[in-house]
PDB file of C-alpha atoms in Angstrom:
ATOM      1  CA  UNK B   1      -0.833   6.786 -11.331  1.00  0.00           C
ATOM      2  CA  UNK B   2       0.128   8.241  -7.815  1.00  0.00           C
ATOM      3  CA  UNK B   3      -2.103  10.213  -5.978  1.00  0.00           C
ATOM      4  CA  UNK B   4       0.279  12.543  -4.900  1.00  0.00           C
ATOM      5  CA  UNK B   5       4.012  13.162  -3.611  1.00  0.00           C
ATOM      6  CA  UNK B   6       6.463  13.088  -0.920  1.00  0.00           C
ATOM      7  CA  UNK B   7       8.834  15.003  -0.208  1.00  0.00           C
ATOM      8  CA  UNK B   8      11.698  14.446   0.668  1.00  0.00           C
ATOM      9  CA  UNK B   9      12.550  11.547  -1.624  1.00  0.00           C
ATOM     10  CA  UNK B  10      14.914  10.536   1.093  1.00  0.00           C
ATOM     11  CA  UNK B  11      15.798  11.487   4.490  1.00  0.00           C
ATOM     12  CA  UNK B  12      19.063  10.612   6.470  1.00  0.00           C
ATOM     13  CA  UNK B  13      19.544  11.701  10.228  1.00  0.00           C
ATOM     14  CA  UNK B  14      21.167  10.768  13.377  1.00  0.00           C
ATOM     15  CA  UNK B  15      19.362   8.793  15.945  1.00  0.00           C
ATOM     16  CA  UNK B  16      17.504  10.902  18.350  1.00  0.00           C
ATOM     17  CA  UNK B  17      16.610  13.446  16.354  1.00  0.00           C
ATOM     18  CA  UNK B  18      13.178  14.185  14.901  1.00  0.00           C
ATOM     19  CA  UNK B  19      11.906  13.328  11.197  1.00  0.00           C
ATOM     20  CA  UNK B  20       9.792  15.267   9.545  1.00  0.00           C
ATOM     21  CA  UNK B  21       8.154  13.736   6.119  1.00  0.00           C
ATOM     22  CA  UNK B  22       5.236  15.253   4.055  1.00  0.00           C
ATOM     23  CA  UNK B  23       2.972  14.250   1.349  1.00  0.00           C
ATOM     24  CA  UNK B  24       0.857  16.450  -1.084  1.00  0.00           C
ATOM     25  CA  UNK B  25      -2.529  15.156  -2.398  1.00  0.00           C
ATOM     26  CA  UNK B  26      -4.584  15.838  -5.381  1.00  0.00           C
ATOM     27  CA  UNK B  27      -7.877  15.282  -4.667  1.00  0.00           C
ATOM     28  CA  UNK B  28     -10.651  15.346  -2.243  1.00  0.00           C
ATOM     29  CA  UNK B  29     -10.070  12.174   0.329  1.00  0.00           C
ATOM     30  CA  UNK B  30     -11.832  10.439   3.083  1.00  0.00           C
ATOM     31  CA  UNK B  31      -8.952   9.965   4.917  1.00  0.00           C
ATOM     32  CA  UNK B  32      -5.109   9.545   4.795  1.00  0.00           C
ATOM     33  CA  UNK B  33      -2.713   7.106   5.797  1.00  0.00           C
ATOM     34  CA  UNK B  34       1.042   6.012   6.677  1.00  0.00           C
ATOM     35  CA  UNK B  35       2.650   3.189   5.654  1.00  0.00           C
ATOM     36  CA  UNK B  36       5.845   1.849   6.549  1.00  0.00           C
ATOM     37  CA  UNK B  37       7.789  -0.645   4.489  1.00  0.00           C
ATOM     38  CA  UNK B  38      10.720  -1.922   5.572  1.00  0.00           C
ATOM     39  CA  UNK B  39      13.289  -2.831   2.511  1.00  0.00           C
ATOM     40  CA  UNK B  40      11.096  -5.040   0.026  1.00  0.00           C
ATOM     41  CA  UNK B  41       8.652  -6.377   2.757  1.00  0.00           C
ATOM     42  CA  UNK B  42       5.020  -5.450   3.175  1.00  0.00           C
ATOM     43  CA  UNK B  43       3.574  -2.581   4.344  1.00  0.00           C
ATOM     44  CA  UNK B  44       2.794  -1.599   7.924  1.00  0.00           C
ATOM     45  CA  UNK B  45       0.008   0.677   8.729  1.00  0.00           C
ATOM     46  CA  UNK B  46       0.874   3.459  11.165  1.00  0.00           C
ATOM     47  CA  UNK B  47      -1.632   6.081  11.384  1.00  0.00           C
ATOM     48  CA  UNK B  48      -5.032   7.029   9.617  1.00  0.00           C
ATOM     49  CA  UNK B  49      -6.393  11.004   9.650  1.00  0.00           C
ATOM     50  CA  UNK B  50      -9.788  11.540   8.508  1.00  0.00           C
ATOM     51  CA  UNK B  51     -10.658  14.520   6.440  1.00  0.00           C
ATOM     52  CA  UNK B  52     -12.194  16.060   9.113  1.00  0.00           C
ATOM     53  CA  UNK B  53      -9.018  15.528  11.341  1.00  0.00           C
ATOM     54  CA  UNK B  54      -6.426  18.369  11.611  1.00  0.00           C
ATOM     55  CA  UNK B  55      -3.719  16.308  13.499  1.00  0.00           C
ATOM     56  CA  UNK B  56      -3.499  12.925  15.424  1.00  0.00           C
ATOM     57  CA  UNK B  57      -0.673  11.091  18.088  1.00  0.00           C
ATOM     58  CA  UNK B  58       0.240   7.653  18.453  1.00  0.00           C
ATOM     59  CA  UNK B  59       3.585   6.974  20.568  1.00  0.00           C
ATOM     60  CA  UNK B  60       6.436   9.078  18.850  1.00  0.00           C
ATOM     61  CA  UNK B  61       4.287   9.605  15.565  1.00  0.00           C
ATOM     62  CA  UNK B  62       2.440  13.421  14.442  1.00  0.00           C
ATOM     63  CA  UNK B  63       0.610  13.324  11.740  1.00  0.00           C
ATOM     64  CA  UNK B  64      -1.293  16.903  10.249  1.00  0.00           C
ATOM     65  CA  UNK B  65      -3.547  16.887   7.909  1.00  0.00           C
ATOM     66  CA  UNK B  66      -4.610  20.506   5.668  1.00  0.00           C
ATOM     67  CA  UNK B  67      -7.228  19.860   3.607  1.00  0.00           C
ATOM     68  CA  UNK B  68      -7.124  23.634   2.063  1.00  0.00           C
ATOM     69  CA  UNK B  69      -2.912  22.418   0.851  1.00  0.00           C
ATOM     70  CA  UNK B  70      -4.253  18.813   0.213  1.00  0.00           C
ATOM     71  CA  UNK B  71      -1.228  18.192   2.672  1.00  0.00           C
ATOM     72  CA  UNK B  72      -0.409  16.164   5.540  1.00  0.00           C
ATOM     73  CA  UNK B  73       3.042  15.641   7.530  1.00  0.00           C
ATOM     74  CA  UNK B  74       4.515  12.861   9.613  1.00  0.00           C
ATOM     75  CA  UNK B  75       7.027  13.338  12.398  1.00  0.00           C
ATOM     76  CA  UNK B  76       8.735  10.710  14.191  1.00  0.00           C
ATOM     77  CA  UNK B  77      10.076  12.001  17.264  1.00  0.00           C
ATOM     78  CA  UNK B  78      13.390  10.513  18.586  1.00  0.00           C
ATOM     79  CA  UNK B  79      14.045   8.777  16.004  1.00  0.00           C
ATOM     80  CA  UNK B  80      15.700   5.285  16.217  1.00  0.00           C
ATOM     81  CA  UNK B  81      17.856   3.327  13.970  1.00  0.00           C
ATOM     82  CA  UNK B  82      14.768   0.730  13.627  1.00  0.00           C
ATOM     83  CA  UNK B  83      13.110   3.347  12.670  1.00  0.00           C
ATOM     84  CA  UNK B  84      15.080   3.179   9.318  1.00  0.00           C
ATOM     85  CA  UNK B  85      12.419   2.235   6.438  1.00  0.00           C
ATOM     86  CA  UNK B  86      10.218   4.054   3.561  1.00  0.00           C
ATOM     87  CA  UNK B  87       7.256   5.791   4.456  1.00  0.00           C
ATOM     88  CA  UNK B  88       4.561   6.131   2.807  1.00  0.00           C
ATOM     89  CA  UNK B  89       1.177   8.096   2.413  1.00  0.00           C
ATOM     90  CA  UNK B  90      -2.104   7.071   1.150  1.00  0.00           C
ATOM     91  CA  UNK B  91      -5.266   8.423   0.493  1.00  0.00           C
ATOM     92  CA  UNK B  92      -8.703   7.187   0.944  1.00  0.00           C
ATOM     93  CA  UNK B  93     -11.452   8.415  -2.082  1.00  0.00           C
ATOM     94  CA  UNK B  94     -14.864   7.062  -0.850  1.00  0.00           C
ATOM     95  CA  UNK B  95     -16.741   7.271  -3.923  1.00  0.00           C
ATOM     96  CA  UNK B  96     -18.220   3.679  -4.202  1.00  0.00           C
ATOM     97  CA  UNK B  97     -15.591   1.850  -6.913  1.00  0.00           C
ATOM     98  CA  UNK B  98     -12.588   3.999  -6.265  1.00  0.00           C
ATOM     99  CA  UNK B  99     -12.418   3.280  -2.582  1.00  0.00           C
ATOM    100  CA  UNK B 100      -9.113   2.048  -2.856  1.00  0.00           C
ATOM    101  CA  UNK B 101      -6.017   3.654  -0.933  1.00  0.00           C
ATOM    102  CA  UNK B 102      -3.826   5.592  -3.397  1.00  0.00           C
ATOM    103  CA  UNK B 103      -0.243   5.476  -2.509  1.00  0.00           C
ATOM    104  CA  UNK B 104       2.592   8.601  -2.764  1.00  0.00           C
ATOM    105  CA  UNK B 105       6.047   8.425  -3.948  1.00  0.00           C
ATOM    106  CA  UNK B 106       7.377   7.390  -0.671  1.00  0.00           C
ATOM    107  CA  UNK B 107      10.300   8.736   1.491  1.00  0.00           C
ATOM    108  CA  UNK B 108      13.125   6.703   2.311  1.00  0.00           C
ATOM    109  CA  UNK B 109      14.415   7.430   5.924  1.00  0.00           C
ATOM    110  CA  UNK B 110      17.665   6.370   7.302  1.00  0.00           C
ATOM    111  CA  UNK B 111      18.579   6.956  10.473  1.00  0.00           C
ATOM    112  CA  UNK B 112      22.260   6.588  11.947  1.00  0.00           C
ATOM    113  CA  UNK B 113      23.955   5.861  15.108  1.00  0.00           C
TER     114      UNK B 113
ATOM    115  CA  UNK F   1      -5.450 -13.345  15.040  1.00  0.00           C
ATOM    116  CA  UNK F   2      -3.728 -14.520  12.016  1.00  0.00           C
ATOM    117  CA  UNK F   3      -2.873 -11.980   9.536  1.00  0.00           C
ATOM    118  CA  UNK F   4      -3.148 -11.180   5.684  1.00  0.00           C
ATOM    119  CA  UNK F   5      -0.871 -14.144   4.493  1.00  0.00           C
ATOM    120  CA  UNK F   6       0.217 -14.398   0.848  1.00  0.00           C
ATOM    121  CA  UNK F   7       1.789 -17.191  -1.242  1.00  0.00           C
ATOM    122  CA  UNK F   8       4.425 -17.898  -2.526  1.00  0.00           C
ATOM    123  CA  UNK F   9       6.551 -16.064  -1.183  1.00  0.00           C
ATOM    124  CA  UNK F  10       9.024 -16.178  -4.259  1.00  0.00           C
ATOM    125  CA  UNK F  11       7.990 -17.406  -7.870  1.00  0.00           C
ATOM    126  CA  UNK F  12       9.984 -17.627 -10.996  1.00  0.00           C
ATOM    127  CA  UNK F  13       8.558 -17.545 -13.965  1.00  0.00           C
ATOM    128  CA  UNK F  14       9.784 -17.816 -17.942  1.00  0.00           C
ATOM    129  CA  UNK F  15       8.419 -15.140 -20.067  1.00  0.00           C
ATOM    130  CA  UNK F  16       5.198 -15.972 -21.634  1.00  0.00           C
ATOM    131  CA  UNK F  17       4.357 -18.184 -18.619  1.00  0.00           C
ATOM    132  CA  UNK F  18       1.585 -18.140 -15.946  1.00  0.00           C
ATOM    133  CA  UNK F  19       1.984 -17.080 -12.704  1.00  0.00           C
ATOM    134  CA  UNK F  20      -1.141 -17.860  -9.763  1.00  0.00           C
ATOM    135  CA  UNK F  21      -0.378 -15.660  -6.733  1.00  0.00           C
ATOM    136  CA  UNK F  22      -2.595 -16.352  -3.792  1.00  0.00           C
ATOM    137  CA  UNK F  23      -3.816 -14.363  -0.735  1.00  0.00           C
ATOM    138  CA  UNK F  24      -5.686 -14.991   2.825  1.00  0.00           C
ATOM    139  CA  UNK F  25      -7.521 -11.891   4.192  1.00  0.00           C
ATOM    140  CA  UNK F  26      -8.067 -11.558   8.049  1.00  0.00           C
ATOM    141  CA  UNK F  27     -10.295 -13.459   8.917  1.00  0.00           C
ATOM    142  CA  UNK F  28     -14.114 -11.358   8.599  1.00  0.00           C
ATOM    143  CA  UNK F  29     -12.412  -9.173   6.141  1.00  0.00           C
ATOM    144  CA  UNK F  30     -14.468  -9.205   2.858  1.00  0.00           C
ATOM    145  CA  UNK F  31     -12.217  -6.940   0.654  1.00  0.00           C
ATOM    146  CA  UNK F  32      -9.142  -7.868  -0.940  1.00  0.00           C
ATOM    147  CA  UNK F  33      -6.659  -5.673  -2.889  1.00  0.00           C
ATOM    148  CA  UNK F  34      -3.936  -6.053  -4.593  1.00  0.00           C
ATOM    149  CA  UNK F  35      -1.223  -3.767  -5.511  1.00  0.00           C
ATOM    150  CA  UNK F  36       2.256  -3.935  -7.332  1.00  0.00           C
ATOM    151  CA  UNK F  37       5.468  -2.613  -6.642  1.00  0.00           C
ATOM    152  CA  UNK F  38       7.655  -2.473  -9.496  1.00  0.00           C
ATOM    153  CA  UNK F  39      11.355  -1.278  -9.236  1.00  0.00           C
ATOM    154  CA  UNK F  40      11.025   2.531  -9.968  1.00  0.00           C
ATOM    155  CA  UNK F  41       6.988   2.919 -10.213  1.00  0.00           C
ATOM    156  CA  UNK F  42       6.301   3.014  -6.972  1.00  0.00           C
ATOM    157  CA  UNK F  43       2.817   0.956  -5.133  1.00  0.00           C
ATOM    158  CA  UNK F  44       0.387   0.700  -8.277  1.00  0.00           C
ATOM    159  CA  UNK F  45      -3.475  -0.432  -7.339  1.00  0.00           C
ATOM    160  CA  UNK F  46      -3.927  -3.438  -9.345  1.00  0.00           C
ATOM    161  CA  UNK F  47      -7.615  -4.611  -8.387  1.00  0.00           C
ATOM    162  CA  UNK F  48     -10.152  -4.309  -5.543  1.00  0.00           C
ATOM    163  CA  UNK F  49     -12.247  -7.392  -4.626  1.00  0.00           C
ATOM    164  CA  UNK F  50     -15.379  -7.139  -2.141  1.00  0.00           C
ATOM    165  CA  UNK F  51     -17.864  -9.985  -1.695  1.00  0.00           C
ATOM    166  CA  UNK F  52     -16.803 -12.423  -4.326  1.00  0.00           C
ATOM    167  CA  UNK F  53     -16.847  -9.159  -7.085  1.00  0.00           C
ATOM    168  CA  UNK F  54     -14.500  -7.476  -8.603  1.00  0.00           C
ATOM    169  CA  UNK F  55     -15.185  -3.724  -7.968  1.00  0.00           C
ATOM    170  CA  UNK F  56     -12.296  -1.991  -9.334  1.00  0.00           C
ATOM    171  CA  UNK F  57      -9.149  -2.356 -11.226  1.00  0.00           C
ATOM    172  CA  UNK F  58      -6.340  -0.137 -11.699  1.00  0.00           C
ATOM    173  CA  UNK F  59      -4.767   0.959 -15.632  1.00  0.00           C
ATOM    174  CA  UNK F  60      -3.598  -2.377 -16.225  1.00  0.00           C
ATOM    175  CA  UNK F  61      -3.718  -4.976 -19.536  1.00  0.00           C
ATOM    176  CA  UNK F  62      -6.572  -7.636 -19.335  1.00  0.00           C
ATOM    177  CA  UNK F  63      -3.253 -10.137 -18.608  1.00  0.00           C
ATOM    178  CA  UNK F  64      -4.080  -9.356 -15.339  1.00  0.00           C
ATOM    179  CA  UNK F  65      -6.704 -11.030 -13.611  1.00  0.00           C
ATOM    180  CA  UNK F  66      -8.013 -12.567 -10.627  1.00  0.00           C
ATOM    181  CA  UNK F  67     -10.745 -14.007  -8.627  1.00  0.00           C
ATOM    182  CA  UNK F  68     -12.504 -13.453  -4.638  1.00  0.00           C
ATOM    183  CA  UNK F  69     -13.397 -17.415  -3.376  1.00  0.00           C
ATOM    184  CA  UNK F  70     -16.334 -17.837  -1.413  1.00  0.00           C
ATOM    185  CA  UNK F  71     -14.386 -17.652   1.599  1.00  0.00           C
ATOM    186  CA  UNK F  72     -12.482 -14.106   0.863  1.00  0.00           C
ATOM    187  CA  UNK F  73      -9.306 -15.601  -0.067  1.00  0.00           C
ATOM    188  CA  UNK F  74      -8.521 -14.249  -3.831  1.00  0.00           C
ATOM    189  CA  UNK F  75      -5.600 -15.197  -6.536  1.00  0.00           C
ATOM    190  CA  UNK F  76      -4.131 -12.571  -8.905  1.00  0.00           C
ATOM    191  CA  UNK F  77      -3.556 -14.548 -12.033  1.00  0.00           C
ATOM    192  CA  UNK F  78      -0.963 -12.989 -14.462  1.00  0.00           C
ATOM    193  CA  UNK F  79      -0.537 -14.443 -18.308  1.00  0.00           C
ATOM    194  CA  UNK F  80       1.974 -14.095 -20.720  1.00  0.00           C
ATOM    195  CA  UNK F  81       4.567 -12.841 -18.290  1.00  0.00           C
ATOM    196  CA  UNK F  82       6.803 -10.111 -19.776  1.00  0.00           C
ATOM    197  CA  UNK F  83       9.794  -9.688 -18.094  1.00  0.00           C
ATOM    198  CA  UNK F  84       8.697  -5.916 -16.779  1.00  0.00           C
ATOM    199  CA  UNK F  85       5.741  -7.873 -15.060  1.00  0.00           C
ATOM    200  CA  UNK F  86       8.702  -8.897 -12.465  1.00  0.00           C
ATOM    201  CA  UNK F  87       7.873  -7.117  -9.188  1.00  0.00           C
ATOM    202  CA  UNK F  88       6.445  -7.356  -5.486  1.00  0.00           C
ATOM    203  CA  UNK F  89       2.586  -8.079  -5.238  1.00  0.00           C
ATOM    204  CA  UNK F  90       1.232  -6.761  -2.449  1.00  0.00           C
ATOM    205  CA  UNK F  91      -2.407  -8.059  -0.676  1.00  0.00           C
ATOM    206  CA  UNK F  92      -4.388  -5.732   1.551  1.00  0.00           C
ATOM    207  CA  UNK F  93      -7.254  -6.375   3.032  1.00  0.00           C
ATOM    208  CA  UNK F  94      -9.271  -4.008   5.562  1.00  0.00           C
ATOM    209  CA  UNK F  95     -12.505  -4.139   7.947  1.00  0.00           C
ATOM    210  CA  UNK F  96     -13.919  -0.750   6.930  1.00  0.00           C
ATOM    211  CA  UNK F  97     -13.201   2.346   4.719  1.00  0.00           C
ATOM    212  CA  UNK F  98     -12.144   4.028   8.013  1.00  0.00           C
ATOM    213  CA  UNK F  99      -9.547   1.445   9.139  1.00  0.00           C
ATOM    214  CA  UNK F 100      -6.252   1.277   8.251  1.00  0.00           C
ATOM    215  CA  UNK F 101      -5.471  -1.958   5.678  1.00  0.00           C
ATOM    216  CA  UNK F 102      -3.259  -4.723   6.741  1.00  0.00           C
ATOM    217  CA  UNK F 103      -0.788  -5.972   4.463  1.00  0.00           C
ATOM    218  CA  UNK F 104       0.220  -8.909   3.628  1.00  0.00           C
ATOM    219  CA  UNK F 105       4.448  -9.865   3.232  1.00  0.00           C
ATOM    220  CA  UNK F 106       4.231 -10.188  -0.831  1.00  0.00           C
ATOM    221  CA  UNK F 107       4.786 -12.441  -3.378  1.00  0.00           C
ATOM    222  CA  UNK F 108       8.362 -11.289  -5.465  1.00  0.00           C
ATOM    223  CA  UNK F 109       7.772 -12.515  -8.915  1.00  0.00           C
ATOM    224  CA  UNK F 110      10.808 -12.831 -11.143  1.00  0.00           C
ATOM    225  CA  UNK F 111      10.270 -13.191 -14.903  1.00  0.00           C
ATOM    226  CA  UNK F 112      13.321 -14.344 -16.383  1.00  0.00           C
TER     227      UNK F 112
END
């Protein structure tokens, strides 16, 4: 079963402008994650957020976190048409035998010239 | 430093077959997941392996199995295929519970 959901389900802009994705969670996590997938390949990990995190940076990616919504949000500034993939959050449950990441629904982002 | 590599990288399989899928951690990794991705259902955990044991497995039939070698590197062994069994299988491994996991490029497994 999925932890949680994103939303949108997909997402189609021009290039240059900013993405915004977010994910809802149901229960309490250790930390969450993006992934990216790009059509049928594996998964690349972008960014982790611990619980104790409210928001992070790395190059043109956001990420929030709000524990109190079980929420979290990625934005991808600029976007380019590489950045054209799924996204996907995951959540962390450290609780011995269900550390394991739980994945979302995913977004599907395309981005046009 | 090589990355989580998976094999093969396409299988087809008859219904009611076998299918061995194999995976290679990073190297000092000692956990090994694996996940599927079936058209539709999204990433589903399929089974957590850490130091040779199997410490967790996701809601699926005893048809799915698999193994940690002494080395790390695990198989995910699926019997009596059924053609909805047809999917990509996805390896992760990961250093810590606070690093991200690196994936491997999947196995797509065709039942026919």
């Amino acid at each position: 079963s999925q932890q949680g959901e994103e939303d949108p389900q997909a997402l189609s802009i021009q290039e240059g402008e900013n993405a915004t994705m977010n994910c809802s969670y149901k229960t309490s996590i250790n930390n969450l994650q993006w992934y990216r997938q790009n059509s049928g390949r594996g998964l690349v990990h972008l960014i982790l957020i611990r619980s104790n995190e409210r928001e992070k940076h790395s190059g043109r990616l956001r990420v929030t976190l709000d524990t109190s919504k079980k929420s979290s949000s990625l934005l991808i500034t600029a976007s380019r048409a590489a950045d054209t993939a799924s996204y996907f959050c995951a959540t962390v449950i450290n609780t011995g035998t269900a550390s394991k990441l739980t994945f979302g629904t995913g977004t599907r982002l395309q981005v046009t010239l | 430093e090589a990355g989580v590599t998976q094999s093969p990288t396409h299988l087809i399989k008859t219904r009611g077959q076998q299918a061995t899928l194999r995976c290679s951690p990073i190297s000092g990794h000692t956990s090994v997941y694996w996940y599927q991705q079936a058209l539709g259902l999204g990433l589903q955990f399929l089974l957590w392996y850490d130091e040779g044991e199997e410490r967790n497995r996701g809601n699926f039939p005893p048809r799915f199995s698999g193994r940690q070698f002494p080395n790390y590197s695990s198989e995910l062994n699926v019997n009596a295929l059924e053609l909805e069994d047809s999917a990509l299988y996805l390896c992760a491994s990961r250093a810590s519970i606070n690093y991200g996991y690196t994936f491997g490029s999947g196995t797509r497994l065709t039942v026919v």
